[in-house]
Amino acid sequence: MRGVDENGPRRFLASSVPVVLLVVLLATSCTSSVGTGGRVNRERVGAAGVTSLATGVEPPPPAVPRPFGKLSCVARDGMRFCKGGLVNGKDLAVPSFDGVPLSADVALPATGKGPFPLIVLLHGFGASKSEFETSANDGSLDDATMAARGWAVLMYTARGFGSSCGTVALRVATPACAKGWIHVADQRYEVRDTQYLAGELVDEGLVKPVIAVAGVSYGAEQSLELATLKNRMRLRDGKFVPFVSPRRHVPMSVGAVYAIWAPEDLAASLMPNGRVMTGSYTSAAADVNPAGVAKESWIKGLLQAGDSAYFAPPGKDPQSAMATWFHEFLGGEPYSRAALRALSIIQEYKSAIGVPLPRGGPAPTAIQNGWTDSLFPATQALQYANRINAAHDRTPLLMMFDDVGHGWAQDKPADTAFTNKTGIAFLDAVVRDGVRPMTGVVVIPQTCPASAPSGPPERGASLAAMQHGAVVLGSSKSEVVSSSGGSPATSRVLDPVSSYPLCNSLPVSSSTGTAIYTRAVGAKSVTLLGAASVSANVHIVGRYPELVARLWDVSANGTRQIVSMGVVRPDANQSASTVASAVANERIVFQLNPNEYTFAAGHTFELQLVGSNSPYFRKSNGTFSIAVSELSASIPIR
């Protein structure tokens, strides 16, 4: 989850930022019940409280804008910038729905009194509102660019970070910060903060009630939750109510979303078990049953990033005990009851997959995920799309895949500029202009060396529509993979958090306890597009087995380049009561992360199965061997 401190941009864990129908964006009437069993749930909100639903009349725009009734706006860099938080020693933080003070800034177009279309920009984990603040209209997703396009822009530091209760000094000086800890992109807290702040601006007549949202990583997680909620809010008791502004109760809705480096299911992203497939929807229950393999280096990195933030104090909030959960995940097998419960909570309240789809589908959504993003791979966007398609919804959806994201991604500037331009155009079309946006899939291939430009963008109706055939490799004979097999040195080099340069080739070598399957590319180059799928029979001896697949491009000169990885947790032999000599047979089917990558003529496809790839995937606490037979791997090609 990308991070930027409040003094300017920095690299976080080797990462950097960079339809079908005309959508009628009218907020749904809030006199009806929304997911509350036939009645409206009225929860008090802040000091004013919500005890009834008013007429929802939008107020006239103010003659002189003062966002949140306290921010002053000054002309700057082609916009009016309204700074909040601590300004010249004065506390201008905005109390949220539960009183937690949030440091929020607003940027407005240089002229006009509104109401303006509003976009909320949500930052990455460990970052702040300054992630989107700049002095140049350069086409990026930032305040100057969006204000120049006629948007009002809301940027705030999420609760528990930086100037929103993230420091000890603030918590000592500000009693309202006592409960301002991180709730991990929770629909009932962080997501509702966005809805509340946007509603305040609607109540002031400054912005329109149909809003846009865009975010990166942690912010993208919240963006997808907001898209799925659409015209609903989730209260602290978990119930859904209509999304209305806090004082005038104007019906509101999320009109469109642009999610960058987005997880649809945070639990499956941090602890993948191999059940998520790109071609069909996988249920939330299947994503975490059995519990997957922890992305050890990423989880440790997130814990480290949280050292300078405000995690829930021990015992204070069992539904947001992030530090406790992560330590449970890192403890490994057998997973405790607390770890399994944590996965369930993360799915239900802190991931879009936990929000029931609204009538008509989520808000129109543009998603960018990196082929080479080892934290939130392209599988996450495809899972989101598959869920919408399975419900037969007509949500306008645009997916963009390229070599930009968390490590290993190379983050080539031209790729970032292209996706920014395309994502902003999507938001403009739907919310600002009320016209048909681009939909479908846009792909940009990964290229090496790092200095090489990425391949040109290509567009299709879907990823499947752009695939034509497959390369198949495998064997019927038995190959043995062991928990102690493989090269630890190679595994360490492939750790994405330690800044492994993606295009650095490695020497070809073989190791005991490893299964290898190869096929020559031939006289013409072949381009992988999508996720390689593996199916095999496995005979397991031992407990807590896991299997990591690595797809390599082996050159004629004896070097190899990593192309994709995937992991699967077999169902068998995972119980705490499993003895070390336990034996089981199973048929496994799983996929590696998707990519678009060209294997040159004369090279070789190599699929390698190992029992560990630590520290990226946590090494099992068990000892096991897996005899793999009747293996078939299908590599989809463009």
XYZ file of C-alpha atoms in Angstrom:
638
model
C 0.000 0.000 0.000
C 1.756 3.107 -1.222
C 2.785 5.779 1.213
C 3.794 9.438 1.085
C 4.581 11.588 4.082
C 3.076 15.040 4.588
C 6.280 16.776 3.557
C 6.228 15.358 0.045
C 6.484 12.122 -1.932
C 8.676 9.210 -0.965
C 9.028 5.582 -1.996
C 7.132 3.090 0.161
C 8.365 -0.483 0.046
C 9.896 0.002 -3.392
C 6.720 1.437 -4.936
C 5.668 4.748 -6.484
C 2.525 6.287 -7.947
C 2.619 7.251 -10.529
C -20.522 2.611 -21.081
C -22.416 0.430 -22.371
C -25.419 2.657 -21.505
C -25.689 6.335 -20.720
C -25.653 6.531 -16.941
C -28.358 8.529 -15.266
C -26.604 9.764 -12.168
C -29.515 10.620 -9.927
C -29.259 9.882 -6.222
C -31.760 7.258 -5.110
C -34.548 8.497 -2.871
C -33.672 7.991 0.738
C -37.257 7.590 1.946
C -36.970 3.876 1.209
C -35.210 1.265 3.280
C -31.776 0.137 2.111
C -30.664 -3.189 3.513
C -32.251 -2.703 6.919
C -35.044 -5.228 6.873
C -37.815 -2.822 5.831
C -37.013 0.122 8.104
C -34.590 3.014 8.157
C -31.919 2.724 10.819
C -31.439 6.153 12.408
C -28.061 6.447 14.095
C -26.947 9.684 15.690
C -24.215 11.371 13.691
C -21.864 13.776 15.460
C -23.241 16.635 17.502
C -26.278 17.291 15.301
C -27.501 13.716 15.149
C -29.855 12.108 12.666
C -33.227 11.426 14.237
C -35.338 11.737 11.107
C -34.991 12.124 7.374
C -35.600 15.662 6.147
C -36.779 16.786 2.718
C -33.291 16.611 1.228
C -33.415 20.079 -0.397
C -30.051 21.158 -1.734
C -28.881 24.539 -0.391
C -27.798 27.418 -2.663
C -24.054 27.838 -3.235
C -22.239 30.192 -0.857
C -21.195 33.666 -2.063
C -17.765 33.180 -0.465
C -16.634 29.567 -0.067
C -15.546 28.503 3.406
C -15.379 24.693 3.269
C -16.525 23.033 6.490
C -17.408 26.512 7.755
C -13.828 27.186 8.793
C -11.360 26.917 5.894
C -10.166 30.029 4.087
C -9.390 29.782 0.380
C -6.521 31.554 -1.361
C -5.652 31.791 -5.050
C -2.754 29.480 -5.814
C -1.400 27.659 -8.843
C -4.495 28.246 -10.966
C -6.972 27.174 -8.280
C -8.367 28.248 -4.923
C -6.683 26.233 -2.203
C -8.404 25.872 1.164
C -6.027 24.477 3.765
C -7.182 22.605 6.836
C -5.587 20.795 9.740
C -3.118 22.875 11.730
C -2.803 26.277 10.001
C -0.580 28.973 11.536
C -1.028 27.415 14.952
C -4.814 27.232 14.601
C -6.599 23.873 14.684
C -8.857 23.648 11.613
C -9.398 19.895 11.726
C -12.923 18.749 10.844
C -14.743 16.468 13.317
C -16.051 13.407 11.516
C -19.329 11.587 12.190
C -18.005 10.217 15.489
C -16.070 13.330 16.531
C -12.607 12.150 15.424
C -10.828 15.222 13.987
C -9.559 14.856 10.409
C -7.048 17.036 8.623
C -8.772 17.972 5.354
C -7.910 20.317 2.482
C -10.138 21.450 -0.388
C -9.178 22.765 -3.814
C -11.692 24.676 -5.947
C -11.676 25.895 -9.545
C -10.164 29.356 -9.911
C -13.575 30.941 -10.548
C -17.245 30.170 -9.914
C -19.298 29.641 -6.801
C -20.625 26.170 -7.484
C -22.062 23.825 -6.744
C -19.113 22.007 -8.325
C -18.735 18.324 -9.119
C -16.726 16.830 -6.251
C -13.906 14.319 -6.382
C -12.435 12.832 -3.204
C -8.807 11.695 -3.465
C -7.779 8.954 -1.013
C -4.133 8.301 -0.199
C -2.097 5.153 0.340
C -1.222 3.387 3.577
C 1.235 5.382 5.661
C 0.624 8.454 3.517
C -1.346 11.685 3.841
C -3.471 14.231 1.998
C -0.315 15.775 0.508
C 0.004 12.772 -1.814
C -2.368 14.583 -4.200
C -1.274 18.180 -3.630
C 0.899 19.853 -6.235
C 1.605 23.178 -7.858
C 1.192 22.187 -11.504
C -1.665 21.213 -13.780
C 0.352 18.367 -15.286
C -2.375 15.847 -16.090
C -1.751 13.763 -12.991
C -4.414 12.798 -10.494
C -3.953 15.784 -8.191
C -5.618 18.953 -6.916
C -4.277 21.388 -9.527
C -5.167 19.165 -12.484
C -8.658 18.295 -11.279
C -9.504 21.866 -10.184
C -8.457 23.101 -13.616
C -10.957 20.632 -15.113
C -13.785 22.156 -13.078
C -13.778 19.840 -10.064
C -13.856 20.623 -6.367
C -11.241 18.373 -4.802
C -11.356 16.997 -1.266
C -8.154 15.548 0.165
C -7.873 14.446 3.758
C -5.472 12.424 5.850
C -7.110 9.176 6.935
C -7.767 8.646 10.618
C -4.794 7.248 12.486
C -2.202 8.762 10.153
C -0.173 11.978 10.366
C -2.211 15.053 11.219
C -5.410 13.022 11.698
C -4.566 11.662 15.162
C -1.530 9.780 13.861
C 1.028 11.239 16.250
C 1.420 10.870 20.007
C 1.582 14.649 20.385
C -1.787 15.088 18.699
C -3.390 12.421 20.841
C -2.071 14.077 24.001
C -3.217 17.542 22.932
C -6.537 16.503 21.400
C -8.880 14.383 23.564
C -11.091 13.646 20.535
C -8.141 11.729 19.036
C -8.300 9.066 21.745
C -10.435 6.846 19.488
C -8.934 8.000 16.209
C -7.011 4.820 15.469
C -6.785 3.042 12.124
C -9.773 0.839 11.354
C -8.116 -0.564 8.218
C -10.256 0.947 5.431
C -13.416 -0.039 7.297
C -16.774 0.772 5.680
C -18.063 1.889 9.082
C -15.185 4.292 9.759
C -12.708 5.357 7.051
C -15.230 4.899 4.250
C -17.899 6.692 6.235
C -15.428 9.530 6.916
C -15.357 10.150 3.170
C -19.146 10.089 2.970
C -19.475 12.432 5.953
C -16.953 15.017 4.746
C -18.422 15.004 1.240
C -21.885 15.412 2.780
C -20.741 18.460 4.742
C -19.674 20.128 1.506
C -23.053 19.255 -0.048
C -24.860 20.780 2.931
C -22.895 24.002 2.394
C -24.035 24.173 -1.233
C -20.447 23.997 -2.424
C -20.634 20.663 -4.303
C -23.139 18.412 -6.034
C -24.484 15.316 -4.262
C -23.279 12.810 -6.875
C -19.551 12.482 -6.212
C -16.492 10.843 -7.701
C -13.797 9.028 -5.726
C -10.260 8.049 -6.655
C -7.543 6.462 -4.567
C -4.253 4.612 -4.583
C -3.657 1.260 -2.826
C -5.205 1.751 0.659
C -7.230 4.548 -0.927
C -8.182 2.288 -3.842
C -9.413 -0.316 -1.366
C -11.779 2.315 0.057
C -12.699 3.501 -3.445
C -14.001 0.055 -4.415
C -15.929 -0.163 -1.144
C -17.523 3.212 -1.902
C -18.378 2.106 -5.438
C -20.057 -1.017 -4.071
C -21.935 0.892 -1.373
C -22.917 3.512 -4.001
C -25.963 5.143 -2.361
C -25.681 3.475 1.042
C -23.737 4.012 4.254
C -22.749 1.328 6.725
C -23.298 2.117 10.376
C -21.158 0.942 13.262
C -23.618 -1.888 13.952
C -23.025 -3.165 10.415
C -26.455 -2.143 9.061
C -26.917 -0.299 5.787
C -28.833 2.993 5.532
C -29.294 5.538 2.713
C -26.306 7.769 1.966
C -27.440 11.280 2.912
C -25.653 14.465 3.891
C -25.310 14.863 7.667
C -27.380 18.029 8.301
C -29.816 18.581 5.425
C -30.076 14.860 4.629
C -29.688 15.430 0.893
C -29.713 12.073 -0.930
C -26.188 11.324 -2.144
C -24.491 8.749 -4.317
C -21.063 7.748 -5.546
C -21.252 8.467 -9.265
C -17.948 6.982 -10.430
C -14.690 5.614 -9.044
C -11.098 5.346 -10.239
C -9.233 2.755 -8.144
C -5.444 2.518 -8.605
C -3.561 -0.591 -7.367
C -6.812 -1.881 -5.931
C -7.631 -4.916 -3.740
C -11.179 -6.232 -4.065
C -10.519 -8.737 -1.271
C -7.809 -7.629 1.171
C -7.797 -10.966 3.010
C -7.132 -12.945 -0.171
C -4.490 -10.416 -1.216
C -2.512 -10.772 2.010
C -3.092 -14.522 2.446
C -3.799 -16.089 -0.992
C -4.895 -19.731 -0.998
C -5.004 -20.204 -4.767
C -8.801 -20.395 -5.070
C -9.287 -17.064 -6.878
C -9.513 -17.591 -10.654
C -9.510 -14.942 -13.363
C -12.225 -16.503 -15.523
C -15.045 -16.854 -12.998
C -16.217 -15.392 -9.705
C -14.879 -16.973 -6.519
C -16.925 -16.564 -3.364
C -15.542 -14.759 -0.344
C -15.729 -17.970 1.688
C -13.624 -19.858 -0.852
C -10.997 -17.094 -0.789
C -10.108 -17.833 2.843
C -10.987 -21.523 3.225
C -8.470 -22.917 3.788
C -6.457 -20.020 5.130
C -3.805 -19.132 2.598
C -0.080 -18.466 2.635
C 0.959 -15.183 4.213
C 2.820 -12.662 2.085
C 5.395 -12.400 4.827
C 7.561 -9.545 3.601
C 4.561 -7.398 2.701
C 2.854 -7.955 6.054
C 6.057 -7.103 7.893
C 6.399 -3.998 5.762
C 2.872 -2.866 6.593
C 3.539 -3.389 10.286
C 6.682 -1.317 9.998
C 4.847 1.465 8.161
C 2.291 1.487 10.949
C 4.968 2.204 13.575
C 4.515 5.916 12.884
C 0.715 5.720 12.898
C -2.005 4.906 15.437
C -2.970 1.261 15.634
C -5.809 0.266 17.949
C -4.465 -0.117 21.503
C -4.386 -3.743 22.712
C -7.818 -4.963 23.727
C -9.623 -1.767 22.693
C -11.039 -2.790 19.307
C -11.081 -6.483 18.398
C -12.507 -5.658 14.942
C -9.559 -3.452 14.024
C -6.680 -5.109 15.860
C -4.373 -4.824 12.870
C -1.083 -5.361 14.686
C -2.426 -8.404 16.520
C -3.868 -9.855 13.307
C -0.659 -9.440 11.356
C 1.386 -11.127 14.066
C -1.118 -13.998 14.026
C -0.727 -14.333 10.239
C 3.054 -14.277 10.541
C 2.912 -17.004 13.179
C 1.800 -19.435 10.498
C 0.235 -22.855 10.755
C -1.838 -24.062 12.430
C -3.712 -20.772 12.218
C -5.382 -19.725 15.449
C -9.081 -19.078 15.801
C -8.203 -15.386 16.117
C -6.386 -15.427 12.767
C -9.319 -17.089 11.005
C -11.748 -14.631 12.592
C -9.535 -11.751 11.449
C -9.714 -12.925 7.837
C -13.512 -12.971 8.084
C -13.645 -9.450 9.548
C -11.275 -8.097 6.900
C -13.512 -9.480 4.183
C -16.799 -8.307 5.683
C -15.947 -4.766 6.725
C -12.671 -3.814 5.061
C -13.050 -5.095 1.498
C -15.479 -4.461 -1.347
C -16.219 -8.188 -1.454
C -17.975 -7.797 1.919
C -20.518 -5.263 0.610
C -23.710 -6.712 -0.928
C -24.088 -5.413 -4.476
C -26.596 -2.565 -4.770
C -29.550 -2.679 -7.120
C -28.256 -2.052 -10.626
C -24.681 -2.800 -9.652
C -21.856 -0.706 -8.208
C -21.006 2.785 -9.369
C -19.221 2.985 -12.745
C -15.650 1.943 -12.022
C -12.243 2.311 -13.629
C -9.538 0.083 -12.104
C -5.795 -0.031 -12.696
C -3.779 -3.001 -11.452
C -0.207 -3.892 -12.266
C 0.726 -7.115 -14.034
C 3.813 -7.140 -11.830
C 2.189 -5.927 -8.593
C 3.025 -8.601 -6.036
C 0.689 -7.222 -3.349
C -2.532 -6.492 -5.273
C -2.147 -8.316 -8.613
C -4.372 -7.960 -11.674
C -6.428 -10.897 -10.364
C -8.102 -8.481 -7.941
C -9.616 -6.288 -10.677
C -10.746 -9.358 -12.598
C -12.365 -10.775 -9.456
C -14.305 -7.522 -9.034
C -15.452 -7.666 -12.669
C -16.396 -11.342 -12.379
C -18.595 -10.611 -9.379
C -20.445 -7.876 -11.278
C -20.841 -10.093 -14.347
C -22.090 -13.018 -12.240
C -24.844 -10.735 -10.901
C -25.728 -9.734 -14.504
C -25.269 -6.076 -13.652
C -24.554 -3.491 -16.352
C -22.102 -1.378 -14.387
C -19.803 0.525 -16.760
C -16.378 -0.962 -16.044
C -12.911 -0.147 -17.378
C -9.874 -2.231 -16.399
C -6.302 -1.165 -17.126
C -3.351 -3.513 -16.721
C 0.290 -2.484 -17.052
C 3.670 -2.595 -15.293
C 2.742 -0.064 -12.573
C 2.004 -0.785 -8.924
C 3.641 -2.177 -5.811
C 6.941 -4.034 -6.248
C 8.018 -5.762 -8.522
C 6.432 -3.131 -10.771
C 8.812 -0.908 -12.732
C 6.460 2.121 -12.765
C 7.482 3.503 -16.123
C 6.379 7.159 -16.327
C 4.700 6.804 -19.727
C 2.475 4.021 -18.382
C 1.470 6.100 -15.366
C 0.728 9.120 -17.557
C -1.458 7.015 -19.863
C -3.532 5.450 -17.089
C -3.929 8.815 -15.327
C -5.239 10.375 -18.529
C -7.577 7.455 -19.181
C -8.861 7.204 -15.604
C -9.509 10.944 -15.331
C -11.346 10.893 -18.664
C -13.590 8.119 -17.273
C -14.513 10.233 -14.235
C -15.042 13.353 -16.350
C -17.331 11.492 -18.727
C -19.580 9.915 -16.100
C -19.874 12.527 -13.345
C -18.911 15.868 -14.854
C -20.193 15.519 -18.412
C -22.875 12.795 -18.212
C -21.676 11.002 -21.347
C -20.656 7.476 -22.234
C -17.186 6.532 -20.838
C -14.732 4.088 -22.339
C -15.252 0.542 -21.032
C -13.619 -2.850 -21.483
C -9.950 -3.695 -20.981
C -6.780 -1.786 -21.846
C -3.481 -3.674 -21.626
C 0.122 -2.480 -21.795
C 2.773 -5.234 -21.931
C 5.638 -5.570 -19.492
C 8.986 -5.038 -21.209
C 12.650 -5.523 -20.348
C 15.174 -3.989 -19.911
C 13.908 -1.305 -17.578
C 14.990 1.364 -20.062
C 12.810 -0.121 -22.820
C 9.475 1.588 -23.469
C 6.403 -0.452 -22.652
C 4.439 -1.912 -25.507
C 1.636 0.194 -26.989
C -1.748 0.129 -25.229
C -4.260 -2.302 -26.720
C -7.991 -2.376 -26.053
C -10.506 -5.218 -25.970
C -14.003 -5.936 -24.725
C -12.537 -8.277 -22.108
C -9.280 -10.017 -21.315
C -10.724 -13.317 -22.546
C -11.636 -11.700 -25.878
C -7.996 -10.711 -26.365
C -6.667 -14.242 -25.757
C -6.252 -16.619 -28.676
C -5.138 -20.130 -27.790
C -2.634 -21.345 -25.245
C 0.752 -22.988 -24.864
C 0.507 -26.192 -22.830
C 3.313 -27.863 -20.946
C 3.465 -30.582 -18.339
C 4.089 -34.231 -17.708
C 2.308 -37.360 -16.561
C 5.265 -38.606 -14.550
C 5.692 -37.905 -10.869
C 7.958 -35.109 -9.628
C 8.619 -34.581 -5.914
C 8.497 -31.167 -4.251
C 9.687 -30.907 -0.664
C 9.311 -28.291 2.035
C 13.110 -28.103 2.245
C 13.690 -28.056 -1.511
C 14.506 -25.205 -3.845
C 17.184 -22.558 -3.568
C 16.808 -20.224 -0.567
C 19.119 -17.767 -2.328
C 16.793 -17.564 -5.340
C 13.779 -17.096 -3.076
C 15.469 -14.240 -1.258
C 16.355 -12.515 -4.511
C 12.711 -12.691 -5.622
C 11.432 -10.836 -2.560
C 9.452 -7.872 -4.012
C 9.770 -5.729 -0.893
C 13.570 -5.735 -0.980
C 13.452 -3.906 -4.317
C 14.280 -6.800 -6.638
C 14.867 -5.199 -10.051
C 12.281 -6.964 -12.189
C 14.321 -7.114 -15.369
C 17.472 -8.442 -13.685
C 18.081 -11.926 -15.051
C 19.284 -14.783 -12.855
C 21.496 -17.759 -13.687
C 19.763 -21.017 -14.570
C 20.236 -23.583 -11.809
C 18.521 -26.690 -10.538
C 17.759 -27.663 -6.961
C 16.615 -30.829 -5.253
C 13.024 -30.984 -4.072
C 11.854 -28.956 -7.074
C 9.581 -29.930 -9.984
C 10.429 -28.387 -13.375
C 8.443 -28.448 -16.631
C 9.724 -26.878 -19.857
C 8.758 -26.232 -23.466
C 10.691 -24.483 -26.229
C 9.212 -21.267 -27.587
C 10.050 -22.100 -31.211
C 10.953 -19.938 -34.163
C 8.438 -17.171 -33.415
C 8.009 -15.148 -30.264
C 4.963 -15.856 -28.100
C 3.154 -13.344 -25.868
C 1.578 -14.491 -22.622
C -1.630 -12.584 -21.890
C -3.438 -13.439 -18.674
C -2.955 -16.030 -15.971
C -1.208 -19.353 -16.496
C -3.365 -22.165 -15.048
C -2.003 -25.304 -13.397
C -3.827 -28.544 -12.639
C -2.231 -31.644 -11.157
C -2.655 -34.647 -8.889
C -0.757 -34.367 -5.633
C 0.197 -37.058 -3.147
C 1.000 -35.309 0.139
C 3.015 -36.690 3.028
C 3.336 -34.407 6.054
C 1.460 -31.419 7.340
C 0.694 -27.800 6.402
C 1.691 -28.165 2.742
C 1.928 -25.223 0.359
C 3.033 -25.083 -3.260
C 4.575 -22.104 -5.056
C 4.674 -21.919 -8.861
C 7.175 -19.742 -10.698
C 7.083 -19.124 -14.460
C 10.462 -18.281 -15.978
C 11.649 -17.090 -19.375
C 14.891 -18.999 -19.981
C 17.185 -17.531 -22.617
C 19.559 -19.394 -24.908
C 22.577 -17.975 -23.078
C 21.770 -19.626 -19.760
C 19.931 -16.881 -17.870
C 16.312 -16.688 -16.751
C 13.820 -13.913 -16.045
C 10.895 -14.257 -13.645
C 7.558 -13.699 -15.410
C 4.899 -14.665 -12.890
C 4.279 -16.441 -9.579
C 1.380 -18.054 -7.782
C 0.707 -20.062 -4.639
C -1.822 -22.691 -3.604
C -2.731 -24.111 -0.206
C -4.006 -27.690 -0.600
C -7.070 -28.656 1.436
C -5.414 -31.770 2.839
C -3.332 -32.088 6.008
C -3.937 -28.552 7.308
C -5.519 -29.368 10.681
C -3.709 -28.808 13.965
C -4.348 -32.492 14.684
C -2.513 -33.621 11.533
C 0.443 -35.861 12.367
C 3.794 -35.511 10.644
C 3.332 -38.829 8.800
C -0.165 -38.010 7.474
C -0.850 -39.027 3.852
C -3.458 -37.542 1.478
C -4.284 -37.344 -2.226
C -5.863 -34.359 -3.925
C -6.445 -32.726 -7.300
C -5.340 -29.103 -7.298
C -6.204 -26.326 -9.743
C -4.785 -22.830 -9.384
C -3.360 -19.902 -11.331
C -0.288 -17.753 -11.352
C -0.737 -13.990 -11.320
C -1.636 -12.588 -14.760
C 0.902 -10.837 -16.970
C 1.453 -9.693 -20.532
C 4.975 -10.670 -21.467
C 6.685 -11.744 -24.700
C 8.894 -14.850 -24.774
C 11.435 -14.367 -27.546
C 12.027 -16.930 -30.270
C 14.538 -19.556 -29.203
C 13.772 -19.095 -25.496
C 12.130 -21.655 -23.200
C 9.049 -21.628 -20.991
C 9.959 -23.037 -17.586
C 7.415 -23.772 -14.879
C 8.976 -24.477 -11.515
C 7.187 -25.785 -8.424
C 8.783 -25.295 -5.009
C 7.691 -25.862 -1.429
C 8.696 -22.385 -0.287
C 9.490 -18.923 -1.615
C 10.349 -17.125 1.599
C 10.227 -14.314 2.539
C 7.678 -13.269 -0.108
C 5.463 -16.235 0.802
C 5.923 -17.405 4.365
C 7.646 -20.747 4.783
C 5.363 -23.435 6.230
C 5.736 -24.513 9.849
C 5.267 -28.080 8.681
C 7.517 -30.592 7.019
C 6.088 -32.213 3.890
C 6.723 -33.720 0.497
C 4.356 -33.468 -2.477
C 4.513 -35.937 -5.351
C 3.093 -34.059 -8.348
C 1.748 -36.082 -11.281
C -0.453 -35.594 -14.351
C 0.438 -31.925 -14.360
C -0.867 -29.680 -17.122
C -0.097 -25.968 -17.328
C -1.946 -23.767 -19.803
C -0.348 -20.437 -20.734
C -2.857 -18.163 -22.514
C -1.437 -16.199 -25.438
C -2.430 -13.065 -27.290
